[in-house]
Amino acid sequence: MTVKPNADDTAFRMQLNDSTQLWPVNMRQSPFGSKEVRALVNYRKPTEEELEKGGIFGGISCVYVNWIDSILTKPMIEGFGSAEENLQKYGSDPLEIIDDWVTLVEDGYLTLRIRTRWGGNVKHIVNLVHRTDVNTPNYFTLYHNAKGDVNGRVGDAIVAFKLADWITAENHSGIETLTLEWQSYSGTKTAQFKFRPHGATSTDLQTGSWEMSKEVE
């Protein structure tokens, strides 16, 4: 979900999906400060006593947070106008995108569970670029720079990219398709995600629906 602090960082709410907000009755300030981030949250229904202490807010579901852990949350970056330049700048190391409940588009974010090889001592860099050089609407490429760390153990990570500044209800309408491309260990792959533009009110979409295409030879 998305952790959303208020303007003066005295309280925060959590956006569970495109239509559901949660209010933590046992926490006042976000553990991540004033920054909006994606996070994994374990919560339960609060008791009546906890509700009374934490406050009840109309239109928002109150929850008791057991634990919360932030996800690496990044903005998109600009491309260089060609696939070759992007690869040189942002890396061409392979990774896999895992098809599970974490991998989805919701609330203006593309969240991905990725899998690659990690040695443990080098920080890998992943970036998302909107491809204006491809004649396909809403086409993005995920780039991975392993910084030479390519022989370690296989492991997973989660990263979220903010799309809300680009995909909004003002410049997109209805249910649309986002195409994601990346370099896998078996060649170039693409996946398509159905998404509702950030700020839209349509509810005719199962949040996070997506499918992976066949590999490109």
Coordinates of C-alpha atoms in Angstrom, one line a residue:
M1 CA 0.0 0.0 0.0
T2 CA 1.0 3.7 -0.1
V3 CA 1.9 5.5 3.0
K4 CA 0.7 9.1 2.7
P5 CA 1.6 11.7 5.5
N6 CA -0.3 14.9 5.8
A7 CA 1.2 18.3 5.0
D8 CA 2.7 18.9 8.4
D9 CA 3.7 15.3 9.1
T10 CA 1.5 15.0 12.2
A11 CA -0.5 12.0 10.9
F12 CA -0.7 9.7 7.9
R13 CA -3.1 7.4 6.1
M14 CA -2.5 4.3 4.0
Q15 CA -3.9 3.7 0.5
L16 CA -4.6 0.0 0.3
N17 CA -5.7 0.0 -3.4
D18 CA -7.4 2.4 -5.8
S19 CA -10.5 2.8 -3.6
T20 CA -9.7 1.8 0.0
Q21 CA -8.0 4.0 2.6
L22 CA -6.8 2.8 6.0
W23 CA -6.2 4.8 9.2
P24 CA -3.7 3.4 11.8
V25 CA -5.2 3.9 15.3
N26 CA -2.0 3.0 17.1
M27 CA 0.4 5.3 15.1
R28 CA 0.4 9.0 14.6
Q29 CA 3.5 9.9 12.6
S30 CA 4.7 7.9 9.6
P31 CA 7.9 6.0 10.4
F32 CA 9.2 7.2 7.1
G33 CA 8.8 10.9 7.8
S34 CA 7.1 13.2 5.3
K35 CA 8.0 11.1 2.3
E36 CA 5.2 9.2 0.5
V37 CA 6.4 5.6 0.0
R38 CA 5.0 2.2 -0.9
A39 CA 5.1 -0.2 2.0
L40 CA 4.3 -3.7 3.2
V41 CA 1.9 -3.6 6.2
N42 CA 0.6 -6.2 8.5
Y43 CA -2.5 -5.1 10.3
R44 CA -5.6 -6.3 12.2
K45 CA -9.0 -5.1 13.1
P46 CA -8.7 -2.8 16.2
T47 CA -10.6 -3.4 19.4
E48 CA -13.3 -1.0 20.6
E49 CA -10.9 0.5 23.2
E50 CA -8.2 1.0 20.5
L51 CA -10.7 2.7 18.3
E52 CA -11.7 5.1 21.0
K53 CA -8.1 6.0 21.7
G54 CA -7.1 6.2 18.0
G55 CA -10.1 8.1 16.7
I56 CA -12.8 7.1 14.2
F57 CA -12.8 8.7 10.8
G58 CA -15.7 8.7 8.4
G59 CA -15.0 7.0 5.0
I60 CA -11.7 5.5 6.2
S61 CA -11.3 2.0 7.6
C62 CA -9.5 2.0 11.0
V63 CA -6.8 -0.6 11.5
Y64 CA -4.2 -1.6 14.1
V65 CA -0.7 -1.9 12.6
N66 CA 1.3 -4.8 13.7
W67 CA 4.3 -4.0 11.6
I68 CA 5.2 -1.8 8.6
D69 CA 8.2 -1.9 6.3
S70 CA 8.9 0.5 3.4
I71 CA 9.5 -0.6 -0.2
L72 CA 12.2 1.2 -2.3
T73 CA 10.2 3.9 -4.0
K74 CA 11.6 5.8 -6.9
P75 CA 10.5 8.3 -9.6
M76 CA 10.8 7.5 -13.2
I77 CA 13.7 8.9 -15.1
E78 CA 14.1 10.4 -18.6
G79 CA 15.3 8.3 -21.5
F80 CA 17.9 9.3 -24.1
G81 CA 15.8 8.8 -27.2
S82 CA 17.2 5.4 -28.3
A83 CA 17.4 1.9 -26.9
E84 CA 21.2 1.8 -27.3
E85 CA 21.8 5.0 -25.3
N86 CA 19.5 3.9 -22.6
L87 CA 21.3 0.6 -22.2
Q88 CA 24.7 2.3 -22.1
K89 CA 23.5 4.7 -19.4
Y90 CA 21.2 2.6 -17.3
G91 CA 22.6 -0.9 -17.7
S92 CA 21.7 -4.1 -19.5
D93 CA 22.0 -6.7 -16.7
P94 CA 19.3 -9.4 -16.6
L95 CA 16.6 -9.9 -14.0
E96 CA 13.3 -11.6 -13.7
I97 CA 9.9 -10.1 -12.7
I98 CA 7.9 -12.4 -10.5
D99 CA 4.2 -12.9 -11.0
D100 CA 2.7 -12.6 -7.6
W101 CA 0.5 -10.3 -5.5
V102 CA 3.2 -7.7 -5.1
T103 CA 3.6 -7.1 -8.8
L104 CA 0.9 -4.7 -9.9
V105 CA -0.1 -1.2 -10.9
E106 CA -2.3 0.7 -8.4
D107 CA -2.6 4.1 -6.8
G108 CA -0.3 5.7 -9.4
Y109 CA 2.6 3.3 -8.8
L110 CA 4.1 0.3 -10.6
T111 CA 5.3 -2.1 -7.9
L112 CA 7.5 -5.0 -8.9
R113 CA 9.0 -8.0 -7.3
I114 CA 12.3 -8.7 -9.1
R115 CA 14.7 -11.6 -9.0
T116 CA 18.4 -11.6 -9.9
R117 CA 21.8 -12.6 -8.6
W118 CA 23.3 -10.7 -5.6
G119 CA 26.7 -10.9 -4.0
G120 CA 25.6 -8.9 -1.0
N121 CA 28.3 -6.2 -1.1
V122 CA 27.3 -4.1 -4.1
K123 CA 24.2 -1.9 -4.5
H124 CA 22.3 -2.7 -7.7
I125 CA 20.5 0.1 -9.5
V126 CA 17.1 -0.3 -11.3
N127 CA 15.5 2.5 -13.3
L128 CA 12.2 2.9 -15.2
V129 CA 12.1 4.9 -18.4
H130 CA 9.0 5.9 -20.4
R131 CA 10.0 5.0 -24.0
T132 CA 9.0 7.8 -26.3
D133 CA 11.0 6.2 -29.1
V134 CA 8.6 3.2 -29.3
N135 CA 5.3 3.6 -31.2
T136 CA 3.3 2.0 -28.5
P137 CA 1.3 4.1 -25.9
N138 CA 2.3 3.7 -22.2
Y139 CA 5.5 1.8 -23.1
F140 CA 8.2 1.5 -20.3
T141 CA 11.5 -0.3 -20.0
L142 CA 13.0 -1.4 -16.7
Y143 CA 16.8 -1.2 -16.7
H144 CA 19.2 -3.0 -14.3
N145 CA 22.8 -2.2 -13.5
A146 CA 24.3 -4.9 -11.3
K147 CA 27.6 -2.9 -11.0
G148 CA 29.5 -6.1 -11.9
D149 CA 27.8 -8.1 -9.2
V150 CA 26.5 -10.9 -11.4
N151 CA 27.7 -14.2 -9.8
G152 CA 26.1 -14.2 -6.4
R153 CA 23.1 -16.2 -5.1
V154 CA 19.6 -15.8 -6.5
G155 CA 17.5 -13.4 -4.4
D156 CA 14.4 -11.2 -4.6
A157 CA 13.8 -7.5 -4.0
I158 CA 10.7 -5.2 -4.3
V159 CA 10.8 -1.8 -6.0
A160 CA 8.0 0.7 -6.7
F161 CA 8.1 3.5 -9.3
K162 CA 5.8 6.5 -9.1
L163 CA 3.7 6.9 -12.2
A164 CA 1.2 9.4 -10.8
D165 CA 3.0 12.5 -12.2
W166 CA 2.6 11.0 -15.7
I167 CA -0.5 8.7 -15.6
T168 CA -3.3 10.8 -14.2
A169 CA -7.0 11.1 -14.8
E170 CA -6.4 14.4 -16.6
N171 CA -4.2 12.9 -19.4
H172 CA -5.6 9.4 -19.5
S173 CA -9.2 8.2 -19.3
G174 CA -10.9 4.8 -18.7
I175 CA -9.0 1.5 -18.3
E176 CA -5.7 1.5 -20.1
T177 CA -2.7 -0.8 -20.7
L178 CA 0.8 -0.3 -19.6
T179 CA 3.5 -2.3 -21.4
L180 CA 6.7 -3.1 -19.5
E181 CA 9.9 -4.4 -21.2
W182 CA 13.0 -5.8 -19.4
Q183 CA 16.0 -8.0 -20.1
S184 CA 15.5 -11.4 -18.5
Y185 CA 18.0 -14.3 -18.3
S186 CA 16.3 -15.8 -21.4
G187 CA 16.1 -12.7 -23.5
T188 CA 13.9 -9.6 -23.8
K189 CA 10.4 -10.0 -22.2
T190 CA 7.4 -7.8 -22.0
A191 CA 4.3 -7.8 -19.8
Q192 CA 1.1 -5.8 -19.9
F193 CA -0.7 -4.3 -16.9
K194 CA -4.3 -3.0 -16.9
F195 CA -4.5 0.2 -14.9
R196 CA -6.9 2.8 -13.8
P197 CA -5.4 6.3 -14.1
H198 CA -4.5 8.0 -10.8
G199 CA -7.5 10.0 -9.6
A200 CA -10.1 8.2 -11.8
T201 CA -13.2 6.8 -10.1
S202 CA -14.0 3.8 -12.4
T203 CA -14.3 0.5 -10.6
D204 CA -14.5 -1.9 -13.5
L205 CA -11.0 -3.3 -13.1
Q206 CA -9.5 -6.0 -10.9
T207 CA -6.6 -4.2 -9.4
G208 CA -3.2 -5.5 -10.5
S209 CA -4.4 -7.6 -13.4
W210 CA -1.5 -8.3 -15.8
E211 CA -0.1 -10.9 -18.1
M212 CA 3.3 -11.7 -19.5
S213 CA 3.8 -12.0 -23.2
K214 CA 5.9 -14.6 -25.0
E215 CA 9.6 -14.0 -25.1
V216 CA 11.0 -11.9 -27.9
E217 CA 13.6 -13.9 -29.8

